[in-house]
PDB file of C-alpha atoms in Angstrom:
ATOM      1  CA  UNK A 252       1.880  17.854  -1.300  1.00 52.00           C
ATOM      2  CA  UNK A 253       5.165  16.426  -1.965  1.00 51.00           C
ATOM      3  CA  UNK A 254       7.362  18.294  -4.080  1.00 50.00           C
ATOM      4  CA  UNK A 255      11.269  17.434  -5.923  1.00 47.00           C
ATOM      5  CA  UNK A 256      13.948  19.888  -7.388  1.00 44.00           C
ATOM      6  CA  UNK A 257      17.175  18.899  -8.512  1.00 46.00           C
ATOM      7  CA  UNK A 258      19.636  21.679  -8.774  1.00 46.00           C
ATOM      8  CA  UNK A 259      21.370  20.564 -12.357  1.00 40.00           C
ATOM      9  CA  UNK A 260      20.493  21.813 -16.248  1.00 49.00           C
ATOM     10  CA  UNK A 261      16.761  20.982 -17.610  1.00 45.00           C
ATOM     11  CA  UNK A 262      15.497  20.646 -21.095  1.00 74.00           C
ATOM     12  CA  UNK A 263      15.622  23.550 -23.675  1.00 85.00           C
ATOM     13  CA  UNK A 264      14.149  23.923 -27.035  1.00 85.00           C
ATOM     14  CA  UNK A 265      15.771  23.652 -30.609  1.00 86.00           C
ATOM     15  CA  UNK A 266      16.688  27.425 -29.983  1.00 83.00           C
ATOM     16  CA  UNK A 267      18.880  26.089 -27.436  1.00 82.00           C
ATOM     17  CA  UNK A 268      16.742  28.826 -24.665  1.00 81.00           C
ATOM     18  CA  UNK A 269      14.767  27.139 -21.445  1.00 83.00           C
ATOM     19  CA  UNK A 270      11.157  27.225 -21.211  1.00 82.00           C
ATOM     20  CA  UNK A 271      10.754  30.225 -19.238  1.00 79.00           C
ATOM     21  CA  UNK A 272       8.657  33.392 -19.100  1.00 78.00           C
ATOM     22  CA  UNK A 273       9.180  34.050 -22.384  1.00 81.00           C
ATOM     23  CA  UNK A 274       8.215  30.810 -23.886  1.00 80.00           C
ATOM     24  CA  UNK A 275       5.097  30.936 -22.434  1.00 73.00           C
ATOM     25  CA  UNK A 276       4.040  34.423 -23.338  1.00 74.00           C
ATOM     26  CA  UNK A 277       5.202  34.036 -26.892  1.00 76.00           C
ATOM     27  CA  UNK A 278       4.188  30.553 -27.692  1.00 71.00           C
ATOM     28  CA  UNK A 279       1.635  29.304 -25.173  1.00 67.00           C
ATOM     29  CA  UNK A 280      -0.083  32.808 -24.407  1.00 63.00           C
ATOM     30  CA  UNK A 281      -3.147  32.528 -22.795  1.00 56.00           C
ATOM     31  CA  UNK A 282      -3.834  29.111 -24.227  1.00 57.00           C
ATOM     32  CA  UNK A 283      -7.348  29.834 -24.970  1.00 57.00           C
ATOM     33  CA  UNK A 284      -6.712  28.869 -28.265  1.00 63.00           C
ATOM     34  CA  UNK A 285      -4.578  25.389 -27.737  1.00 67.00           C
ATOM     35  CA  UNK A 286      -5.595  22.316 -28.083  1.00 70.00           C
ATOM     36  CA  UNK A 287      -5.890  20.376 -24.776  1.00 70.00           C
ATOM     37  CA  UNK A 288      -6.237  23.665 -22.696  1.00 80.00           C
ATOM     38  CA  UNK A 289      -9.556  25.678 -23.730  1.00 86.00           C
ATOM     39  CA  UNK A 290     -11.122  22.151 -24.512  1.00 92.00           C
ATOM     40  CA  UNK A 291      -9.519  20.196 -21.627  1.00 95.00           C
ATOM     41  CA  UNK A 292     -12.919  19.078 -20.084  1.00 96.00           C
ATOM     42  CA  UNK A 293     -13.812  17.565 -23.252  1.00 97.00           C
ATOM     43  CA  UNK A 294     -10.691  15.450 -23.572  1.00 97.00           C
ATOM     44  CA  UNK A 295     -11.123  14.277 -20.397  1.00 98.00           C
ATOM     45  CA  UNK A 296     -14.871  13.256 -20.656  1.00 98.00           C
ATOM     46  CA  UNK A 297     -13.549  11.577 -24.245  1.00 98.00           C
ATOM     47  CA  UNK A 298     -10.701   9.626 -22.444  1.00 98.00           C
ATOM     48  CA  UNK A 299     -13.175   8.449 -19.588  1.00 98.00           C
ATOM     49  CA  UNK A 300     -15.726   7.555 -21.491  1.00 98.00           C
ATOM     50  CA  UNK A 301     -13.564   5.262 -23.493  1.00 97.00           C
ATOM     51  CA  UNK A 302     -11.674   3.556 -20.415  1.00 96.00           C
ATOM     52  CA  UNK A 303     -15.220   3.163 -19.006  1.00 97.00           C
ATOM     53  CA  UNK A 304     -16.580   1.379 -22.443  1.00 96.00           C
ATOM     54  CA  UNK A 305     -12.961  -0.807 -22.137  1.00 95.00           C
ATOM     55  CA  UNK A 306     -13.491  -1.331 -18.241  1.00 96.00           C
ATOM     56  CA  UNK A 307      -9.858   0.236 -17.469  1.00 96.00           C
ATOM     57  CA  UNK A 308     -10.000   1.267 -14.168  1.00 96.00           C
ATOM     58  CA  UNK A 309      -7.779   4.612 -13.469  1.00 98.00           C
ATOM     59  CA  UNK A 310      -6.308   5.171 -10.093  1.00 98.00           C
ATOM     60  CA  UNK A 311      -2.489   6.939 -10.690  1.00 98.00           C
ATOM     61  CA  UNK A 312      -1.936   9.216 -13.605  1.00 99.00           C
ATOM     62  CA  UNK A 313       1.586  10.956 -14.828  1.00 99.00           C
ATOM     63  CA  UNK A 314       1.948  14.016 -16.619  1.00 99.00           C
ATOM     64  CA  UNK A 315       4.947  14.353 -18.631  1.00 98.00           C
ATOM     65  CA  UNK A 316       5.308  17.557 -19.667  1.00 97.00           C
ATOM     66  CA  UNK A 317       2.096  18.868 -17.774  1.00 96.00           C
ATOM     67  CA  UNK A 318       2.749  23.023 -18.869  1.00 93.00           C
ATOM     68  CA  UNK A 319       0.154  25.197 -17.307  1.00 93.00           C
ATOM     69  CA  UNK A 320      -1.237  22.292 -15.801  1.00 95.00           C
ATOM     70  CA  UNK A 321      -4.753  22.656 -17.926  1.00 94.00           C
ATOM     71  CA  UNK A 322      -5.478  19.665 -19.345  1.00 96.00           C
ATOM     72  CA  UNK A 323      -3.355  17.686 -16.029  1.00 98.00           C
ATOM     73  CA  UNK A 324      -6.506  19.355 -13.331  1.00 97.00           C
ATOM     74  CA  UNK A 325      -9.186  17.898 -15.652  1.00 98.00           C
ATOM     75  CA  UNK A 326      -7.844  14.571 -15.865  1.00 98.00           C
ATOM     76  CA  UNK A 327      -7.489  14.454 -11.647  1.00 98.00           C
ATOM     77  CA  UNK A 328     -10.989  15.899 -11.770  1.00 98.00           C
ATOM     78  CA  UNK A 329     -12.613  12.945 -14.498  1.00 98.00           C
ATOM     79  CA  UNK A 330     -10.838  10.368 -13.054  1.00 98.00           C
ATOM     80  CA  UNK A 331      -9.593  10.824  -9.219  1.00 98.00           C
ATOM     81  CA  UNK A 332      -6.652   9.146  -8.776  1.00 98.00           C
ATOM     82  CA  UNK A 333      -5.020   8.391  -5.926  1.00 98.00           C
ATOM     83  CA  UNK A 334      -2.086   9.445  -6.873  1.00 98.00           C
ATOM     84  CA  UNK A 335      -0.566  11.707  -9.425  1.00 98.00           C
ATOM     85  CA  UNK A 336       3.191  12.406 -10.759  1.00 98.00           C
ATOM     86  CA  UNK A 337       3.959  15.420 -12.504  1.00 98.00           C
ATOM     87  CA  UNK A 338       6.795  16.409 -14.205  1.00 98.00           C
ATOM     88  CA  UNK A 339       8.042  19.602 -16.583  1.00 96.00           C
ATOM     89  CA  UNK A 340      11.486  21.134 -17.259  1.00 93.00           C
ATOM     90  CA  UNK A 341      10.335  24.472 -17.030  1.00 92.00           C
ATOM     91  CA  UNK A 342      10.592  26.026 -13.455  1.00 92.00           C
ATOM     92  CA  UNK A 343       8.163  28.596 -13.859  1.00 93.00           C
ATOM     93  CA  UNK A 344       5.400  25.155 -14.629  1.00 93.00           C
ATOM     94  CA  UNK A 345       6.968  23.757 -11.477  1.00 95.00           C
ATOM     95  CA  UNK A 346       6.316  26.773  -9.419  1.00 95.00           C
ATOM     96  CA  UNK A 347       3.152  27.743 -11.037  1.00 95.00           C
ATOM     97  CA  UNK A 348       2.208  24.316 -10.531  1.00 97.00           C
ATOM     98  CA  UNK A 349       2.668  24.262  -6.743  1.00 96.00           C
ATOM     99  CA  UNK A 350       1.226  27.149  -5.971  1.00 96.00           C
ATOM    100  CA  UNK A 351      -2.517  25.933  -7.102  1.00 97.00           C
ATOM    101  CA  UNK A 352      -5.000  25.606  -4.525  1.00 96.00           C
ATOM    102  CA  UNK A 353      -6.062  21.989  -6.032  1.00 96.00           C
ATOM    103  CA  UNK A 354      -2.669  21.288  -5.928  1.00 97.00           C
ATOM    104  CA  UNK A 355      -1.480  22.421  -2.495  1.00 94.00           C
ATOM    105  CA  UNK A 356      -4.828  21.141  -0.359  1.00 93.00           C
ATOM    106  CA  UNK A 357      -3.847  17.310  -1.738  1.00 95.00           C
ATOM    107  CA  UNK A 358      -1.256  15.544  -0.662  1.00 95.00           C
ATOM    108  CA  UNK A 359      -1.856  13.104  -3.640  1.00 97.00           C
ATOM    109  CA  UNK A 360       0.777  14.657  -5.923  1.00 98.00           C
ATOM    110  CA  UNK A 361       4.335  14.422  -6.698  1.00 97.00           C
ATOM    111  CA  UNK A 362       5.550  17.252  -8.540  1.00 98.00           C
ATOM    112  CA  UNK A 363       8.999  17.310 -10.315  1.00 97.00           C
ATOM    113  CA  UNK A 364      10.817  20.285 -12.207  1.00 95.00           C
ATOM    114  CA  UNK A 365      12.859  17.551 -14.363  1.00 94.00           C
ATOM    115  CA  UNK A 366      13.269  16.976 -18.235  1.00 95.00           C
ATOM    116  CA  UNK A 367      12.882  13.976 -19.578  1.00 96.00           C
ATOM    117  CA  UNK A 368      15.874  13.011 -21.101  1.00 95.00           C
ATOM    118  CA  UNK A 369      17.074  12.710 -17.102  1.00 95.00           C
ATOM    119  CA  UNK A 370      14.235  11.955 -15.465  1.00 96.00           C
ATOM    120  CA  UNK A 371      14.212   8.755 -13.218  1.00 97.00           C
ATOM    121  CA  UNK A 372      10.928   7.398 -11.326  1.00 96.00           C
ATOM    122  CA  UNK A 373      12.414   4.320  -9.862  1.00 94.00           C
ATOM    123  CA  UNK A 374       8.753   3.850  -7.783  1.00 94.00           C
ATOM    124  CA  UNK A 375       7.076   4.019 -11.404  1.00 96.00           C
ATOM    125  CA  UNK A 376       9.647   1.118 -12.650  1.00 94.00           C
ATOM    126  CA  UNK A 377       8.354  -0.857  -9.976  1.00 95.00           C
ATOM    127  CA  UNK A 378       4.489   0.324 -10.100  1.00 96.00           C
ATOM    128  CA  UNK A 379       3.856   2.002 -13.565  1.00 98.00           C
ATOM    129  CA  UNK A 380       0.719   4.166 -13.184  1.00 98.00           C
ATOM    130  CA  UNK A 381      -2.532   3.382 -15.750  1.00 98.00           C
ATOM    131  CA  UNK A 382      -2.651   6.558 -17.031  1.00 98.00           C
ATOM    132  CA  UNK A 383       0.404   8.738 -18.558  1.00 99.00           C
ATOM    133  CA  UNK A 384      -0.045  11.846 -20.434  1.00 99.00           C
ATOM    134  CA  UNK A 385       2.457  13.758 -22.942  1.00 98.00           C
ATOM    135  CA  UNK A 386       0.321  16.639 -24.405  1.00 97.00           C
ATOM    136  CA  UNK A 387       2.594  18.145 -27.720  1.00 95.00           C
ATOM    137  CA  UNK A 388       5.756  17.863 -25.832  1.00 96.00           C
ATOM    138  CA  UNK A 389       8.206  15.322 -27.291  1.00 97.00           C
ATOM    139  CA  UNK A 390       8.627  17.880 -30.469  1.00 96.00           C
ATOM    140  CA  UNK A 391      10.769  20.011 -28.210  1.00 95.00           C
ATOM    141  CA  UNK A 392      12.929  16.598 -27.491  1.00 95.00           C
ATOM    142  CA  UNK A 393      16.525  16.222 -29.747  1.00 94.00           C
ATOM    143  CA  UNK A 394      16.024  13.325 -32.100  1.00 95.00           C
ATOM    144  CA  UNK A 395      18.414  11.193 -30.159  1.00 94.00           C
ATOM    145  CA  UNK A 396      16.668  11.766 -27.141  1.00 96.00           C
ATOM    146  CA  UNK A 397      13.374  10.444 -28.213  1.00 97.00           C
ATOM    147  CA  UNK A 398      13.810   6.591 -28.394  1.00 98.00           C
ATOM    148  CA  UNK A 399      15.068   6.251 -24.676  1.00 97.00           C
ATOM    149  CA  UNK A 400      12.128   8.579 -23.626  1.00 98.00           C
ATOM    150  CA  UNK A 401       9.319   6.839 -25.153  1.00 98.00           C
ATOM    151  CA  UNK A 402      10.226   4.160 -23.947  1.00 98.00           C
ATOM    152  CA  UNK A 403      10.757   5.028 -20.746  1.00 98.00           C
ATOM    153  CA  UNK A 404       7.261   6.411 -20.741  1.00 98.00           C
ATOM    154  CA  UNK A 405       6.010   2.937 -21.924  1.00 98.00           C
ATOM    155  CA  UNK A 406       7.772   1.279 -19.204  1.00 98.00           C
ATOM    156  CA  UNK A 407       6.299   3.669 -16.643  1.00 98.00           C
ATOM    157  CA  UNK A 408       2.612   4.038 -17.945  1.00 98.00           C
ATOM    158  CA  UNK A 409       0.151   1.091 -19.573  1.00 97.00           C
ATOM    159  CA  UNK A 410      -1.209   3.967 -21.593  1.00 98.00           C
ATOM    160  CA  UNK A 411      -0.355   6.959 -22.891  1.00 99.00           C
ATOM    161  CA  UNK A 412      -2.763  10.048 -23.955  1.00 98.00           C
ATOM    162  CA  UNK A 413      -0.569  11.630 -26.626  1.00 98.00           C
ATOM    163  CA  UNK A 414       0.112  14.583 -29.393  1.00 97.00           C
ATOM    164  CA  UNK A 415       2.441  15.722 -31.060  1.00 97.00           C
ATOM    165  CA  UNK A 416       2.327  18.558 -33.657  1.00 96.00           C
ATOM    166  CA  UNK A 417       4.115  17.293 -37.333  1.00 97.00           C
ATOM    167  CA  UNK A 418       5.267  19.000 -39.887  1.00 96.00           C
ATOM    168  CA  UNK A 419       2.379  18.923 -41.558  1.00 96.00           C
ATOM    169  CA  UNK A 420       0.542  20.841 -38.853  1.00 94.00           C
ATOM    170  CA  UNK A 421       3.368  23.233 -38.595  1.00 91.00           C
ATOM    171  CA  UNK A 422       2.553  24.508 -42.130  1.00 95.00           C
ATOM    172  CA  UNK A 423      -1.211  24.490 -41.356  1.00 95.00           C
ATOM    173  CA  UNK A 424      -0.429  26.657 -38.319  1.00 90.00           C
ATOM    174  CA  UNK A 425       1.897  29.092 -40.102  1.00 92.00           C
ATOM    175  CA  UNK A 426      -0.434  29.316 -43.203  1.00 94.00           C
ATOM    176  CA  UNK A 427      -3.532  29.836 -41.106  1.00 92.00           C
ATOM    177  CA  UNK A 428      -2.507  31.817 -37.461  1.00 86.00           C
ATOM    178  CA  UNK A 429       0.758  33.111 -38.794  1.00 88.00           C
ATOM    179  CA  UNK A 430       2.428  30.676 -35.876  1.00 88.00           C
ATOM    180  CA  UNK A 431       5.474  29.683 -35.418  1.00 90.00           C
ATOM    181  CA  UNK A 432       7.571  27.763 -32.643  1.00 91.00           C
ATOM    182  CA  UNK A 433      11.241  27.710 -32.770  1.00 92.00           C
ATOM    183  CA  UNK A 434      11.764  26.514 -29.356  1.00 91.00           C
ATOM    184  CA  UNK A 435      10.391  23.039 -31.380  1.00 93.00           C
ATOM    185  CA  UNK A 436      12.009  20.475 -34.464  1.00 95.00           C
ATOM    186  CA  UNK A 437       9.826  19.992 -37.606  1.00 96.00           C
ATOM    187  CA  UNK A 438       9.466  16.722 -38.348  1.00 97.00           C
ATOM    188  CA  UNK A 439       7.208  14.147 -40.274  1.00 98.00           C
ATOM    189  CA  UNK A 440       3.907  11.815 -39.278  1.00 97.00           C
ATOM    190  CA  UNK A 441       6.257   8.856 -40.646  1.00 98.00           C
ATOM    191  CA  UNK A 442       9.402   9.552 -38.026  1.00 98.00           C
ATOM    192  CA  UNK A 443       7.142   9.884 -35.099  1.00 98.00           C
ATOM    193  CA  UNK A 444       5.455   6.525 -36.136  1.00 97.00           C
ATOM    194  CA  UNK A 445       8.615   5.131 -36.778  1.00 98.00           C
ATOM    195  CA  UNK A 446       9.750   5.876 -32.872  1.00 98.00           C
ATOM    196  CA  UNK A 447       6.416   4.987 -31.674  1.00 98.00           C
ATOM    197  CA  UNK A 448       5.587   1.543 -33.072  1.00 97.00           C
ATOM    198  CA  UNK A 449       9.096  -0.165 -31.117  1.00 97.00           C
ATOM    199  CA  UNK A 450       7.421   0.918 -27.413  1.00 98.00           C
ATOM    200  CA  UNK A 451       3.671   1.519 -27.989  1.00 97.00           C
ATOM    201  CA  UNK A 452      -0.067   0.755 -30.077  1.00 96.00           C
ATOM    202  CA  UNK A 453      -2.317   3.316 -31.047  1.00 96.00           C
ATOM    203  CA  UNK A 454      -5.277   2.328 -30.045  1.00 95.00           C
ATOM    204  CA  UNK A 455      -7.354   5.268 -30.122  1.00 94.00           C
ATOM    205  CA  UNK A 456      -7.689   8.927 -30.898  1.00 95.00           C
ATOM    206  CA  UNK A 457      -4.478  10.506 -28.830  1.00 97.00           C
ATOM    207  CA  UNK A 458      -4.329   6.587 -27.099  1.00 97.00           C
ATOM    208  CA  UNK A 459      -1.609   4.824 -26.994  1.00 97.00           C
ATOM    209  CA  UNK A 460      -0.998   1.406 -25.631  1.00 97.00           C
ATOM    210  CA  UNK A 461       2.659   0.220 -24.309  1.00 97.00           C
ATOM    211  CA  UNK A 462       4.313  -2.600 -25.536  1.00 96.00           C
ATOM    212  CA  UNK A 463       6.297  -3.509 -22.704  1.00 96.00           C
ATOM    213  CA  UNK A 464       3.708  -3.655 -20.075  1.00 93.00           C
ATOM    214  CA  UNK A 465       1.122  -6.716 -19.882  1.00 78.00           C
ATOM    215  CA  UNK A 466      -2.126  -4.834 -19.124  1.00 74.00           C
ATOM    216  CA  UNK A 467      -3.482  -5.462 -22.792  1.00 80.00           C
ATOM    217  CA  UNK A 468      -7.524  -3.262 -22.035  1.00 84.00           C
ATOM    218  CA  UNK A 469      -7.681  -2.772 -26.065  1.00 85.00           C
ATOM    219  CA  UNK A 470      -7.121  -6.236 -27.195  1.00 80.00           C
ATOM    220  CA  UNK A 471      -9.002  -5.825 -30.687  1.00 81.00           C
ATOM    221  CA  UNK A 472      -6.097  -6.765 -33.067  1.00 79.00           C
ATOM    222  CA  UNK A 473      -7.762  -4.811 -35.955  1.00 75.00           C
ATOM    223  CA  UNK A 474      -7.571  -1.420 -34.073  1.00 74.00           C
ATOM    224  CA  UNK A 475      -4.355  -1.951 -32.918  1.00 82.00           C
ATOM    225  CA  UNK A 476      -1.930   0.087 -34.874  1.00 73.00           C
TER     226      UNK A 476
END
């Protein structure tokens, strides 16, 4: 395994506090009840069978934001890649992270405790992977940090399995589980779309396809959004 740790200030939340211990005992808790966690396996059977019905072939994968590293071990399980890059701005993912036994008995991965407003992946510029994944992350992000990430993710991945949580949801979650996140910004469907359509297609559900890159595996024009 090859692990990466710059010594310098990571991302933090709208709160202005790091996602540390108490972020993830608040917020996440035991994730049985989030999205891409206690139904990982089925996203990643979705996401497979649809690259296999496309004839995308898989073989490096990025996590940007990969958390408690749920929904990250069912994608390398689905798809076995040859190589994977994971990143998260929380150190307590990063050493969580490294300590897994699927983790530690590969030497497949790259593991970085980075945010993404600084992270650089120079051998990703040269070699994008086919698969990236930002699971309800960029909500944490300042609005002027968003633009230069996305499309540094669409420069570094041909596709991108992505949520994000709107304002909309918000309510839904506040009205229905009495949840709310204020390490995260509020914001609408149409501002998200608005930074997404300059780097990327939506293609599918949680697919996106980048704009910069030429691999073109959903070339439909109708379903390309």
């Amino acid at each position: 395994m090859k692990g990466f740790l710059k010594q310098k200030e990571v991302g933090i939340g709208k709160n202005g506090k790091k996602f540390g211990s108490e972020y993830w005992s608040e917020i996440y808790g035991s994730g049985l009840d989030v999205d891409g966690s206690y139904n990982a396996k089925q996203h990643a059977d979705y996401l497979k069978s649809l690259f296999q019905l496309m004839e995308i072939p898989v073989y490096k994968i990025a996590d940007f934001g990969f958390g408690k590293g749920i929904l990250l071990r069912e994608m390398v399980k689905t798809f076995s890649p040859v190589k994977v890059y994971a990143v998260d701005a929380s150190k307590e993912a990063y050493e969580e992270l490294k300590k897994k036994d699927w983790v530690k008995r590969s030497d497949k991965f790259h593991i970085y405790h980075e945010s993404l407003e600084t992270l650089v992946l120079p051998k990703l510029e040269k070699e994008p992977v086919e698969l990236g994944i930002c699971n309800s992350v960029i909500q944490y992000l300042p609005d002027s940090q968003i633009p230069e990430v996305l499309e540094k993710m669409a420069k570094y991945c041909n596709y991108l399995y992505f949520t994000v949580p709107t304002n909309e949801d918000y309510a839904v979650m506040k009205k229905e589980m009495s949840f709310v996140d204020p390490y995260a910004f509020s914001r609408t469907k149409k501002k998200y779309r608005k930074w997404i359509e300059r780097d990327f297609e939506i293609v599918g559900y949680n697919l996106l396809q980048s704009k910069w890159l030429g691999e073109k595996g959903f070339k439909e024009d109708f379903f390309r959004i």
